[in-house]
């Protein structure tokens, strides 16, 4: 057997990490009242089951009450957390997965109008753009109490049986003292590097006194803010060197960049279409300078790159964080020689964008993540094998076929187009979003393994379905672009632009009323093709269902290409005017207001209309008449009521064939129905 560097153990102080794969700190916002309860525990337990050596729990568990949650952060300042963490640790230890936790004071990276409404503070009163709070300058008594809070939190973590802790020192309070961009002080906490490090030493000394020299303590630190007036590479590396020389820390976890704006955050956590492993070499350099064990994560989504990171000696532990949100069983699959079966992280960053919108982290194409209590990551076989026909091989239909295949059913998947993929095929025509193809390709490989019969170029009609004598029929026929009524038949759809069927020229309005990616993609692609584009939306912000991280490359392109954006403006009418179109807008706010543009082309995105003719045609023949018992679906019991006992099959529809939604919704539909028979 060939030696795999990823699977070699690593000795960190007194603990043996059984391989080199870890998940770095990330707050999935599954906490309940600041506590890591069942959902949190099961989420980490699944990663432990999947074979990783170390899970860094929490993302920025907060040490003080004046560091309120920014996105569901755990309350490390509360004694009540100890038993919850203990249970989580025990579950992970059962699978020989070590557990640590990230602790922090968020400093200015949170809001004042939350929790106890305590003022936000930082080294100096410099506002952070992303969270918008204007912080006060930390006073002597603040610094004293926060140092004590760090020590008390560390002690709680030790009491909970954690294998170690790391302090977050990028974009939070600790490093706000380090960076010239955020530390403008002239007292003993500012000025020279010695002074700027004083707070960190005080924290480390207090923590060491509280937990003793044996406990594992590390730092996730920025060693180069890569911005004007920020912490320079020289000073950052010098900080890392001093930390190593002090003997007070056991590992470093390297960060490069800054996180005070959405755009900057994508430099630290790149999304799809951005470079992979951009800071890996730098991590290797800092490892060389310090000699400390080095952890690092930044878009190392695939096993080959992870293996290179370890084999080349750049890292001791490789973080594959989103990769494990997509597939918590990566290590087990590598160890079993089943690397090709890993569900790929496609970098969509739906997971992270959701937590900033107040939701929990969900993977765009793994419905089980964060829902471990209701959906198993490994689909069990059903007791009875059925005949299942799935119509439509977009992401929802492919997932329905995969799940049915895993259940041991005999599955036929019918697709009208020449190739499977549905709307994902369209998305991947956008150069930055090509990786989305992984959603389709992984499922195609899985259904082939499972013996699903895929038939393309079949525009299924009732007789085609009936001829297969199915027990279950799943309609996943998707939708077609819906034109806003006011466009009066004069608008082309965003799909026409994305597909390349239309090459917009001249003056173009893209009316974005779908809240998602499609309108933005169309506007960008039209502008790249040379059109003069104005994107108009009735929303009060741009495409609100596209999260902050995904917003970044669109806005970058819009600024570079000169796409104008007009918000708060609703389409009123469109009429032909010569060779062009006169587009009139109205306001939801000021009834008499109107505005007009003469354009060459009007493109509209207004979601999709369900492609549901086959569903309605099959409905009268089905046993459940298409009905679904939602109470049973979200709880337990028979999901498909028997409304016509003599009916030939059970029928249900999923994804956009029901109504316009997103990829996750379609895949979640497919999985949760599929595991019920
Ligand atoms: C949902 C989510 C929440 C995160 N929260 C934190 C956090 O609180 N603290 C932190 O240091 N990093 C956080 N991260 C960043 C990850 O630790 C990691 O650096 C990042 O995802 C890049 O690694 P990857 O490409 O392997 O995913 C978060 C990431 C995700 C996806
Ligand atoms: S949502 Fe996208 S980035 Fe996040 S884990 Fe899933 S595939 Fe990866």
XYZ file of C-alpha atoms and ligand atoms in Angstrom:
716
model
C 0.000 0.000 0.000
C 1.336 3.449 -0.966
C 2.120 5.695 1.942
C -0.288 8.645 2.053
C 1.154 11.743 3.738
C -2.365 12.833 4.652
C -2.879 9.739 6.746
C 0.308 9.943 8.820
C -0.169 10.821 12.485
C 1.058 14.105 13.924
C 2.282 14.522 17.472
C 1.169 17.825 18.957
C 2.572 18.124 22.462
C 1.018 15.217 24.345
C -1.721 14.370 21.833
C -1.461 12.260 18.727
C -3.528 13.518 15.840
C -4.251 10.386 13.856
C -3.927 12.069 10.451
C -3.322 15.516 8.970
C -6.873 16.524 8.160
C -8.787 19.042 10.228
C -11.713 21.373 10.098
C -10.771 24.904 11.143
C -12.959 27.054 13.364
C -16.225 28.049 11.824
C -19.429 29.110 13.424
C -22.219 27.284 11.611
C -24.734 29.302 13.645
C -26.289 26.097 14.974
C -25.974 27.307 18.552
C -29.046 27.631 20.705
C -28.883 30.547 23.134
C -25.087 30.520 22.738
C -24.897 26.824 23.685
C -23.661 23.947 21.499
C -26.701 21.714 21.881
C -27.781 18.633 19.916
C -27.549 20.069 16.394
C -24.057 21.356 17.072
C -22.941 18.086 18.653
C -24.261 15.895 15.862
C -22.641 18.113 13.256
C -19.191 17.650 14.798
C -19.817 14.003 15.584
C -20.392 13.371 11.881
C -16.978 14.815 11.016
C -15.429 12.654 13.720
C -17.166 9.612 12.268
C -15.831 10.631 8.887
C -12.294 10.178 10.137
C -10.787 13.639 10.545
C -8.125 13.983 13.213
C -9.106 17.335 14.673
C -12.205 19.462 14.712
C -11.764 23.041 15.840
C -15.185 23.781 17.237
C -16.995 27.058 17.350
C -16.019 29.977 15.321
C -15.049 32.721 17.616
C -16.671 31.525 20.842
C -16.919 34.764 22.776
C -15.130 35.245 26.100
C -16.982 38.357 27.273
C -20.558 39.552 27.447
C -19.613 42.785 25.652
C -18.654 40.712 22.609
C -22.187 39.787 21.538
C -22.831 37.193 18.867
C -22.179 38.339 15.316
C -23.473 35.046 13.862
C -24.600 32.652 16.574
C -21.229 32.504 18.358
C -20.961 30.276 21.408
C -20.951 31.875 24.849
C -17.605 30.799 26.254
C -18.157 33.293 29.068
C -21.010 31.256 30.495
C -20.406 28.265 32.805
C -23.493 26.613 31.310
C -21.445 25.802 28.208
C -19.284 23.221 29.988
C -21.681 20.230 30.003
C -22.747 20.874 26.401
C -19.154 20.891 25.222
C -18.349 17.859 27.344
C -21.000 15.834 25.518
C -19.680 16.983 22.145
C -16.090 16.136 23.104
C -17.086 12.685 24.333
C -18.888 11.918 21.077
C -15.895 12.973 18.975
C -13.363 11.207 21.204
C -15.287 8.001 20.687
C -14.029 8.198 17.091
C -10.530 9.318 18.126
C -11.141 12.789 16.786
C -9.552 15.499 18.899
C -11.563 18.580 19.727
C -10.384 22.134 20.266
C -12.208 25.439 20.308
C -11.555 28.929 19.044
C -11.937 31.688 21.624
C -12.104 35.397 21.022
C -13.301 38.814 21.916
C -14.839 40.054 18.684
C -13.835 43.642 19.379
C -15.347 45.856 16.708
C -16.515 42.922 14.563
C -20.024 42.827 16.023
C -22.936 45.152 16.793
C -23.890 47.210 19.825
C -27.623 46.674 19.349
C -27.558 43.005 20.358
C -27.724 40.912 23.519
C -27.103 43.287 26.443
C -26.624 46.451 24.329
C -23.143 46.966 25.712
C -20.853 49.282 23.779
C -18.578 47.726 21.204
C -14.891 48.331 21.773
C -11.585 48.036 19.984
C -7.963 49.117 20.476
C -8.910 52.490 18.998
C -12.235 53.949 17.878
C -11.915 52.880 14.233
C -15.100 51.624 12.623
C -15.253 48.247 10.922
C -17.168 48.604 7.652
C -18.710 45.127 7.635
C -20.446 45.295 11.022
C -20.806 49.055 11.052
C -20.433 49.616 14.803
C -18.456 52.651 15.894
C -16.309 51.187 18.691
C -15.081 52.987 21.752
C -11.416 52.824 22.693
C -10.814 50.039 25.214
C -10.062 51.605 28.608
C -7.679 50.255 31.263
C -10.544 48.625 33.151
C -11.874 47.053 29.953
C -8.469 45.567 29.197
C -8.157 44.179 32.728
C -11.550 42.501 32.708
C -11.167 41.075 29.205
C -7.805 39.522 30.073
C -9.506 37.867 33.047
C -12.384 36.771 30.778
C -9.965 35.038 28.405
C -8.419 33.138 31.315
C -11.796 32.129 32.739
C -13.034 30.970 29.341
C -9.882 28.923 28.787
C -10.423 27.268 32.153
C -14.003 26.392 31.192
C -12.771 24.773 28.007
C -10.248 22.743 29.953
C -12.997 21.667 32.329
C -15.096 20.540 29.366
C -12.346 18.132 28.353
C -11.284 19.908 25.166
C -7.891 18.987 23.787
C -6.870 22.583 23.339
C -7.828 26.123 22.408
C -6.838 28.697 19.828
C -7.236 32.441 20.042
C -8.601 34.278 17.063
C -6.244 37.119 16.153
C -7.409 38.486 12.825
C -10.001 41.202 12.547
C -10.929 40.862 16.226
C -9.868 42.550 19.465
C -6.503 40.856 20.002
C -5.014 41.885 16.670
C -6.732 45.276 16.690
C -3.870 46.105 19.073
C -1.281 44.750 16.595
C -2.349 46.572 13.471
C -1.378 50.190 12.812
C -4.682 50.468 10.921
C -6.691 49.932 14.089
C -4.316 50.885 16.912
C -3.864 54.649 17.107
C -3.031 54.687 20.831
C -0.214 56.615 22.426
C -0.302 54.860 25.810
C 1.434 51.609 26.813
C -0.890 49.619 24.511
C 0.051 51.449 21.312
C 3.012 52.689 19.291
C 5.957 50.268 19.289
C 5.477 46.612 18.405
C 6.318 45.773 22.023
C 3.437 47.960 23.162
C 1.038 46.617 20.524
C 1.793 43.079 21.655
C 1.342 43.853 25.343
C -2.327 42.863 25.394
C -1.626 39.501 23.725
C 1.142 38.664 26.195
C -1.122 39.625 29.085
C -3.832 37.314 27.753
C -1.402 34.457 27.150
C 0.164 34.825 30.610
C -3.228 34.909 32.328
C -4.396 31.899 30.323
C -1.240 29.902 31.027
C -1.649 30.642 34.716
C -5.237 29.418 34.525
C -4.728 26.237 32.480
C -1.081 25.378 33.188
C 1.794 24.725 30.793
C 0.483 21.326 29.652
C -2.736 22.494 27.991
C -2.559 23.089 24.240
C -2.867 26.752 23.330
C -2.509 28.110 19.808
C -3.183 31.259 17.836
C -5.037 31.722 14.584
C -3.225 34.840 13.587
C -2.826 37.255 10.735
C 0.827 37.533 9.743
C 0.254 40.007 6.916
C -2.857 42.126 6.563
C -1.955 42.780 2.929
C -3.371 46.303 3.031
C -2.134 49.830 3.092
C -1.411 51.027 6.645
C -2.202 47.543 7.970
C 0.017 45.000 9.693
C 2.927 44.442 7.338
C 4.343 41.087 6.412
C 7.588 41.975 8.232
C 5.822 42.826 11.470
C 3.399 39.925 11.135
C 6.154 37.378 10.688
C 8.052 39.014 13.552
C 4.976 38.528 15.781
C 4.822 34.865 14.795
C 8.535 34.490 15.553
C 8.181 36.150 18.963
C 5.227 33.926 19.804
C 7.290 30.874 18.919
C 10.281 32.082 20.932
C 8.096 32.742 23.966
C 7.265 29.072 24.376
C 3.748 30.147 25.331
C 1.961 28.792 22.264
C 1.902 25.296 20.825
C 0.771 25.917 17.258
C -0.033 28.642 14.785
C -2.887 28.731 12.318
C -2.002 31.151 9.585
C -4.164 33.875 8.062
C -3.218 36.416 5.455
C -5.359 39.405 4.592
C -8.006 41.424 6.369
C -11.704 40.924 6.907
C -13.193 44.347 7.531
C -15.198 44.358 4.280
C -16.944 41.619 2.316
C -14.480 42.123 -0.523
C -11.517 41.725 1.827
C -13.054 38.623 3.413
C -13.016 36.839 0.067
C -9.236 37.307 0.041
C -9.017 35.295 3.262
C -11.796 32.844 2.354
C -11.831 32.726 -1.450
C -15.030 31.564 -3.119
C -15.578 29.711 -6.403
C -13.808 31.201 -9.375
C -11.031 32.563 -7.152
C -7.555 31.016 -6.800
C -7.119 27.875 -4.716
C -4.696 27.728 -1.799
C -3.550 31.345 -2.255
C -1.755 31.559 1.091
C -0.300 28.077 1.323
C 3.238 29.102 0.391
C 3.184 31.917 2.928
C 2.019 29.481 5.603
C 4.998 27.299 4.696
C 7.342 30.277 5.019
C 6.035 31.189 8.468
C 6.289 27.555 9.494
C 9.937 27.658 8.435
C 10.648 30.848 10.381
C 8.917 29.799 13.588
C 9.398 26.040 13.691
C 5.937 25.824 15.277
C 3.334 23.317 14.095
C 1.387 25.054 11.342
C -2.338 24.750 10.645
C -3.927 26.561 7.738
C -7.090 26.667 5.646
C -8.003 28.826 2.677
C -9.694 27.104 -0.226
C -7.890 23.801 -0.173
C -11.008 21.978 -1.305
C -9.559 18.834 -2.838
C -7.509 15.966 -1.520
C -4.705 16.413 -4.072
C -3.955 19.968 -2.931
C -4.283 18.950 0.714
C -1.860 16.090 0.160
C 0.595 18.463 -1.524
C 0.340 20.875 1.436
C 1.448 18.134 3.807
C 3.898 16.310 1.542
C 5.711 19.552 0.704
C 6.092 20.354 4.394
C 4.205 23.636 4.170
C 1.658 22.574 6.767
C 1.415 20.130 9.617
C -2.381 20.086 9.644
C -4.425 20.994 6.598
C -7.782 22.651 7.088
C -10.493 21.506 4.702
C -13.357 23.317 6.282
C -15.964 23.914 3.617
C -14.857 20.648 2.024
C -16.154 18.899 5.148
C -19.377 20.877 5.145
C -19.897 19.343 1.699
C -18.688 15.890 2.751
C -17.845 15.111 6.380
C -16.469 11.700 5.420
C -13.466 12.805 3.365
C -10.804 11.065 5.435
C -12.667 7.780 5.621
C -13.073 7.813 1.853
C -9.375 8.587 1.337
C -8.407 5.786 3.707
C -10.715 3.358 1.923
C -9.342 4.266 -1.490
C -12.680 5.863 -2.387
C -11.378 9.362 -3.002
C -13.384 9.635 -6.213
C -16.590 9.319 -4.186
C -16.003 12.458 -2.130
C -18.825 14.914 -2.636
C -16.901 17.961 -3.877
C -17.054 21.388 -2.327
C -17.823 23.600 -5.305
C -16.934 26.809 -3.491
C -20.456 28.209 -3.759
C -20.095 29.572 -0.214
C -23.817 29.377 0.327
C -22.772 27.990 3.726
C -20.968 31.113 4.873
C -23.269 33.596 3.206
C -26.203 32.169 5.118
C -24.735 32.846 8.540
C -24.323 36.524 7.727
C -27.987 36.637 6.753
C -28.997 35.218 10.129
C -29.444 31.592 8.996
C -27.542 28.421 9.825
C -24.752 27.164 7.559
C -26.142 24.856 4.877
C -24.296 23.279 2.002
C -25.708 24.103 -1.396
C -25.671 20.412 -2.355
C -25.607 18.399 0.841
C -28.954 18.564 2.620
C -27.756 16.404 5.514
C -25.192 18.879 6.828
C -26.612 20.638 9.859
C -29.610 18.292 9.707
C -27.863 15.198 11.032
C -30.761 14.458 13.411
C -33.177 14.010 10.513
C -31.090 13.147 7.437
C -28.281 10.575 7.506
C -25.096 11.324 5.574
C -24.964 7.675 4.591
C -28.339 6.758 3.124
C -29.494 3.362 4.410
C -31.029 0.737 2.134
C -34.793 0.411 2.178
C -36.434 -2.831 3.262
C -38.413 -3.113 0.049
C -36.976 -2.378 -3.366
C -39.340 -0.277 -5.514
C -39.506 0.850 -9.081
C -38.839 4.584 -9.187
C -39.110 6.897 -12.168
C -37.578 10.336 -11.870
C -38.391 12.850 -14.583
C -35.835 15.614 -15.016
C -32.081 15.364 -14.470
C -31.339 18.765 -12.996
C -29.775 18.879 -9.531
C -33.042 17.906 -7.791
C -33.798 15.011 -10.139
C -30.219 13.749 -10.001
C -30.329 13.826 -6.219
C -33.685 12.022 -6.193
C -32.195 9.333 -8.457
C -29.066 9.073 -6.299
C -31.007 8.726 -3.062
C -33.383 6.185 -4.600
C -30.354 4.273 -5.874
C -28.772 4.298 -2.415
C -32.068 2.990 -1.024
C -31.713 0.012 -3.328
C -34.609 0.889 -5.606
C -34.645 0.249 -9.354
C -34.422 3.701 -10.842
C -34.967 5.151 -14.288
C -34.115 8.821 -14.775
C -35.629 10.522 -17.823
C -34.228 13.773 -19.185
C -35.623 15.799 -22.069
C -32.326 17.458 -22.990
C -29.354 15.791 -24.580
C -27.348 16.254 -21.387
C -28.248 16.136 -17.701
C -27.705 19.114 -15.386
C -30.715 21.393 -15.842
C -30.064 24.962 -14.757
C -26.607 24.014 -13.487
C -25.642 23.618 -17.137
C -26.575 27.256 -17.607
C -24.761 28.438 -14.493
C -21.526 26.788 -15.574
C -21.483 28.882 -18.732
C -20.448 31.755 -16.482
C -16.654 31.345 -16.331
C -16.446 32.136 -12.613
C -19.060 29.549 -11.710
C -17.776 26.565 -13.667
C -17.051 24.582 -10.525
C -20.793 24.198 -10.025
C -20.493 21.364 -12.500
C -19.307 19.280 -9.538
C -22.923 19.200 -8.318
C -23.885 17.352 -11.493
C -20.734 15.342 -12.160
C -20.582 13.870 -8.667
C -24.185 12.721 -8.942
C -23.676 11.297 -12.410
C -20.780 9.204 -11.124
C -22.798 8.099 -8.094
C -25.901 7.108 -10.052
C -23.757 5.145 -12.461
C -22.231 3.279 -9.534
C -25.720 2.660 -8.166
C -27.054 1.266 -11.411
C -29.544 4.055 -12.140
C -30.613 4.044 -15.768
C -30.290 7.539 -17.247
C -32.145 8.156 -20.517
C -31.542 11.537 -22.170
C -33.453 13.051 -25.107
C -36.722 11.727 -23.666
C -39.438 14.331 -23.359
C -41.458 12.172 -21.009
C -45.185 11.990 -21.415
C -47.753 10.096 -19.392
C -47.398 6.929 -21.453
C -43.601 6.923 -21.136
C -43.912 7.014 -17.387
C -46.702 4.444 -17.185
C -44.857 2.069 -19.458
C -42.179 1.785 -16.775
C -44.780 0.557 -14.232
C -43.366 2.662 -11.408
C -44.242 2.466 -7.721
C -43.029 6.040 -7.250
C -42.840 8.916 -9.727
C -40.748 11.962 -8.932
C -41.332 15.032 -11.066
C -38.223 17.196 -11.182
C -38.900 18.960 -14.452
C -37.749 22.379 -13.222
C -39.103 25.631 -14.545
C -38.853 28.077 -17.384
C -38.117 31.795 -17.150
C -41.058 33.857 -15.997
C -41.495 37.287 -17.553
C -42.745 40.086 -15.316
C -46.239 41.061 -16.461
C -45.262 44.685 -16.942
C -42.719 43.678 -19.596
C -45.659 42.924 -21.909
C -43.853 40.238 -23.857
C -40.961 42.560 -24.757
C -38.318 41.255 -22.358
C -35.771 38.562 -23.053
C -34.855 36.333 -20.163
C -31.597 36.274 -18.237
C -31.213 32.696 -19.521
C -31.073 33.949 -23.101
C -28.055 36.053 -22.196
C -26.306 33.485 -19.998
C -26.746 30.732 -22.572
C -25.151 32.909 -25.245
C -28.264 32.632 -27.393
C -28.444 36.406 -27.306
C -25.453 38.735 -27.619
C -26.718 42.044 -26.192
C -25.358 45.219 -27.740
C -26.114 48.899 -27.252
C -28.121 50.117 -24.289
C -29.455 47.296 -22.157
C -31.612 47.276 -19.048
C -31.381 44.140 -16.922
C -34.420 44.180 -14.676
C -33.491 42.054 -11.677
C -36.595 40.881 -9.847
C -35.606 37.319 -8.980
C -33.392 38.224 -6.005
C -30.813 35.595 -6.976
C -27.786 35.076 -9.192
C -29.398 34.941 -12.633
C -29.979 38.660 -13.125
C -26.480 39.503 -11.911
C -24.922 36.896 -14.174
C -26.854 38.213 -17.161
C -25.858 41.811 -16.423
C -22.200 40.878 -16.073
C -22.167 38.733 -19.186
C -23.954 41.384 -21.252
C -21.457 44.018 -20.105
C -18.514 41.735 -20.858
C -19.919 41.322 -24.336
C -19.758 45.088 -24.864
C -23.279 46.252 -23.952
C -23.906 49.389 -21.918
C -25.771 47.888 -18.987
C -27.952 49.320 -16.272
C -29.256 46.865 -13.710
C -32.536 47.988 -12.178
C -34.219 46.293 -9.224
C -37.250 46.990 -7.045
C -35.321 45.626 -4.039
C -33.677 47.961 -1.542
C -30.400 46.159 -1.994
C -28.927 44.276 -4.891
C -30.136 40.657 -5.320
C -30.736 40.026 -1.609
C -30.635 36.223 -1.955
C -27.046 36.443 -3.186
C -25.054 36.663 0.025
C -22.250 39.036 0.922
C -19.388 36.823 -0.253
C -21.028 35.993 -3.564
C -21.880 39.652 -4.059
C -18.176 40.545 -4.208
C -17.130 39.277 -7.658
C -20.301 40.635 -9.258
C -19.746 44.098 -7.825
C -16.070 43.932 -8.766
C -17.111 43.166 -12.343
C -19.846 45.832 -12.326
C -17.396 48.502 -11.234
C -14.782 47.405 -13.722
C -17.263 47.142 -16.594
C -19.251 50.265 -15.742
C -22.564 48.501 -15.016
C -24.841 51.017 -13.314
C -27.092 49.787 -10.505
C -30.431 51.366 -9.656
C -32.335 50.057 -6.643
C -35.849 50.762 -5.291
C -37.266 51.050 -8.805
C -40.057 48.871 -10.201
C -40.832 48.103 -13.813
C -44.091 49.830 -14.818
C -44.310 49.166 -18.535
C -42.425 48.389 -21.708
C -43.473 49.520 -25.173
C -41.927 49.327 -28.597
C -40.257 52.567 -29.696
C -38.753 52.363 -33.153
C -36.134 49.622 -33.158
C -35.863 49.799 -29.403
C -37.972 49.672 -26.275
C -39.262 52.453 -24.041
C -39.075 51.220 -20.478
C -41.004 53.081 -17.793
C -40.329 52.664 -14.085
C -42.362 53.500 -11.021
C -41.749 53.775 -7.308
C -43.301 51.717 -4.507
C -42.600 54.705 -2.296
C -43.755 57.777 -4.227
C -46.915 56.902 -6.190
C -46.660 59.739 -8.724
C -42.991 59.204 -9.536
C -41.886 57.723 -12.814
C -38.748 57.471 -14.870
C -38.089 56.295 -18.398
C -35.248 54.809 -20.467
C -34.970 54.223 -24.208
C -33.015 51.012 -24.665
C -32.083 48.509 -27.325
C -32.863 45.528 -25.163
C -34.782 44.744 -22.008
C -33.632 41.637 -20.134
C -35.693 40.511 -17.163
C -35.141 38.006 -14.419
C -38.312 37.181 -12.545
C -37.698 33.620 -11.385
C -39.213 30.651 -13.143
C -42.644 29.208 -13.793
C -42.977 25.555 -12.857
C -42.751 23.136 -15.751
C -45.547 21.075 -14.275
C -47.726 19.796 -17.137
C -46.607 16.182 -16.693
C -47.206 16.359 -12.966
C -50.772 17.546 -13.462
C -51.389 14.947 -16.143
C -50.193 12.130 -13.878
C -51.920 13.405 -10.760
C -55.352 11.761 -11.353
C -53.676 8.364 -11.837
C -51.662 8.486 -8.650
C -52.483 6.905 -5.305
C -51.881 10.106 -3.339
C -53.274 12.432 -6.036
C -49.996 14.324 -5.691
C -50.671 15.145 -2.034
C -47.987 15.328 0.596
C -48.608 15.327 4.339
C -46.349 18.159 5.462
C -46.804 17.362 9.160
C -45.481 13.861 8.458
C -42.722 15.201 6.238
C -41.339 17.495 8.923
C -42.118 14.978 11.651
C -42.817 11.293 11.239
C -45.436 9.019 9.707
C -46.717 8.368 6.194
C -45.703 11.230 3.939
C -47.912 10.280 0.986
C -51.595 10.002 1.984
C -53.661 7.359 0.202
C -56.370 9.402 -1.479
C -57.146 6.956 -4.245
C -56.220 3.453 -3.082
C -56.418 2.017 -6.592
C -53.947 4.558 -7.964
C -51.023 3.188 -9.925
C -48.155 4.937 -8.139
C -47.191 7.554 -5.612
C -46.491 10.922 -7.227
C -44.673 13.954 -5.943
C -42.742 16.861 -7.366
C -39.615 18.611 -6.179
C -37.435 21.659 -6.828
C -38.461 24.327 -9.310
C -41.134 22.005 -10.718
C -43.063 23.130 -7.623
C -42.051 26.797 -7.583
C -38.953 28.869 -8.264
C -36.429 28.309 -5.485
C -32.726 27.502 -5.340
C -30.446 24.480 -5.747
C -30.370 23.709 -2.058
C -34.170 23.667 -1.886
C -34.382 21.220 -4.787
C -31.762 18.933 -3.327
C -33.308 19.093 0.135
C -36.706 18.177 -1.342
C -35.144 15.237 -3.181
C -33.280 13.918 -0.148
C -35.977 14.267 2.439
C -38.690 12.667 0.340
C -36.299 10.014 -0.919
C -35.357 8.690 2.501
C -39.007 8.117 3.371
C -39.691 5.070 1.203
C -19.844 28.982 7.948
C -18.439 29.427 8.226
C -18.158 30.145 9.380
C -16.853 30.540 9.680
N -16.587 31.162 10.876
C -15.288 31.361 11.249
C -14.955 31.848 12.536
O -15.815 32.141 13.347
N -13.647 31.979 12.861
C -12.653 31.683 11.990
O -11.479 31.831 12.322
N -12.943 31.262 10.736
C -14.211 31.062 10.360
N -14.499 30.559 9.121
C -13.387 30.353 8.171
C -12.863 28.916 8.180
O -12.240 28.569 9.363
C -11.845 28.741 7.052
O -10.770 29.587 7.285
C -12.424 29.077 5.697
O -13.645 28.411 5.506
C -11.442 28.730 4.592
O -11.151 27.370 4.614
P -11.833 26.348 3.574
O -11.524 26.869 2.230
O -11.183 25.038 3.892
O -13.280 26.370 3.852
C -15.806 30.224 8.782
C -16.099 29.518 7.614
C -17.394 29.119 7.325
C -17.650 28.373 6.058
S -22.122 25.572 0.173
Fe -20.586 25.501 -1.427
S -18.744 26.265 -0.397
Fe -20.162 25.705 1.191
S -19.628 23.607 1.645
Fe -21.255 23.489 0.160
S -20.221 23.316 -1.773
Fe -18.705 24.041 -0.318
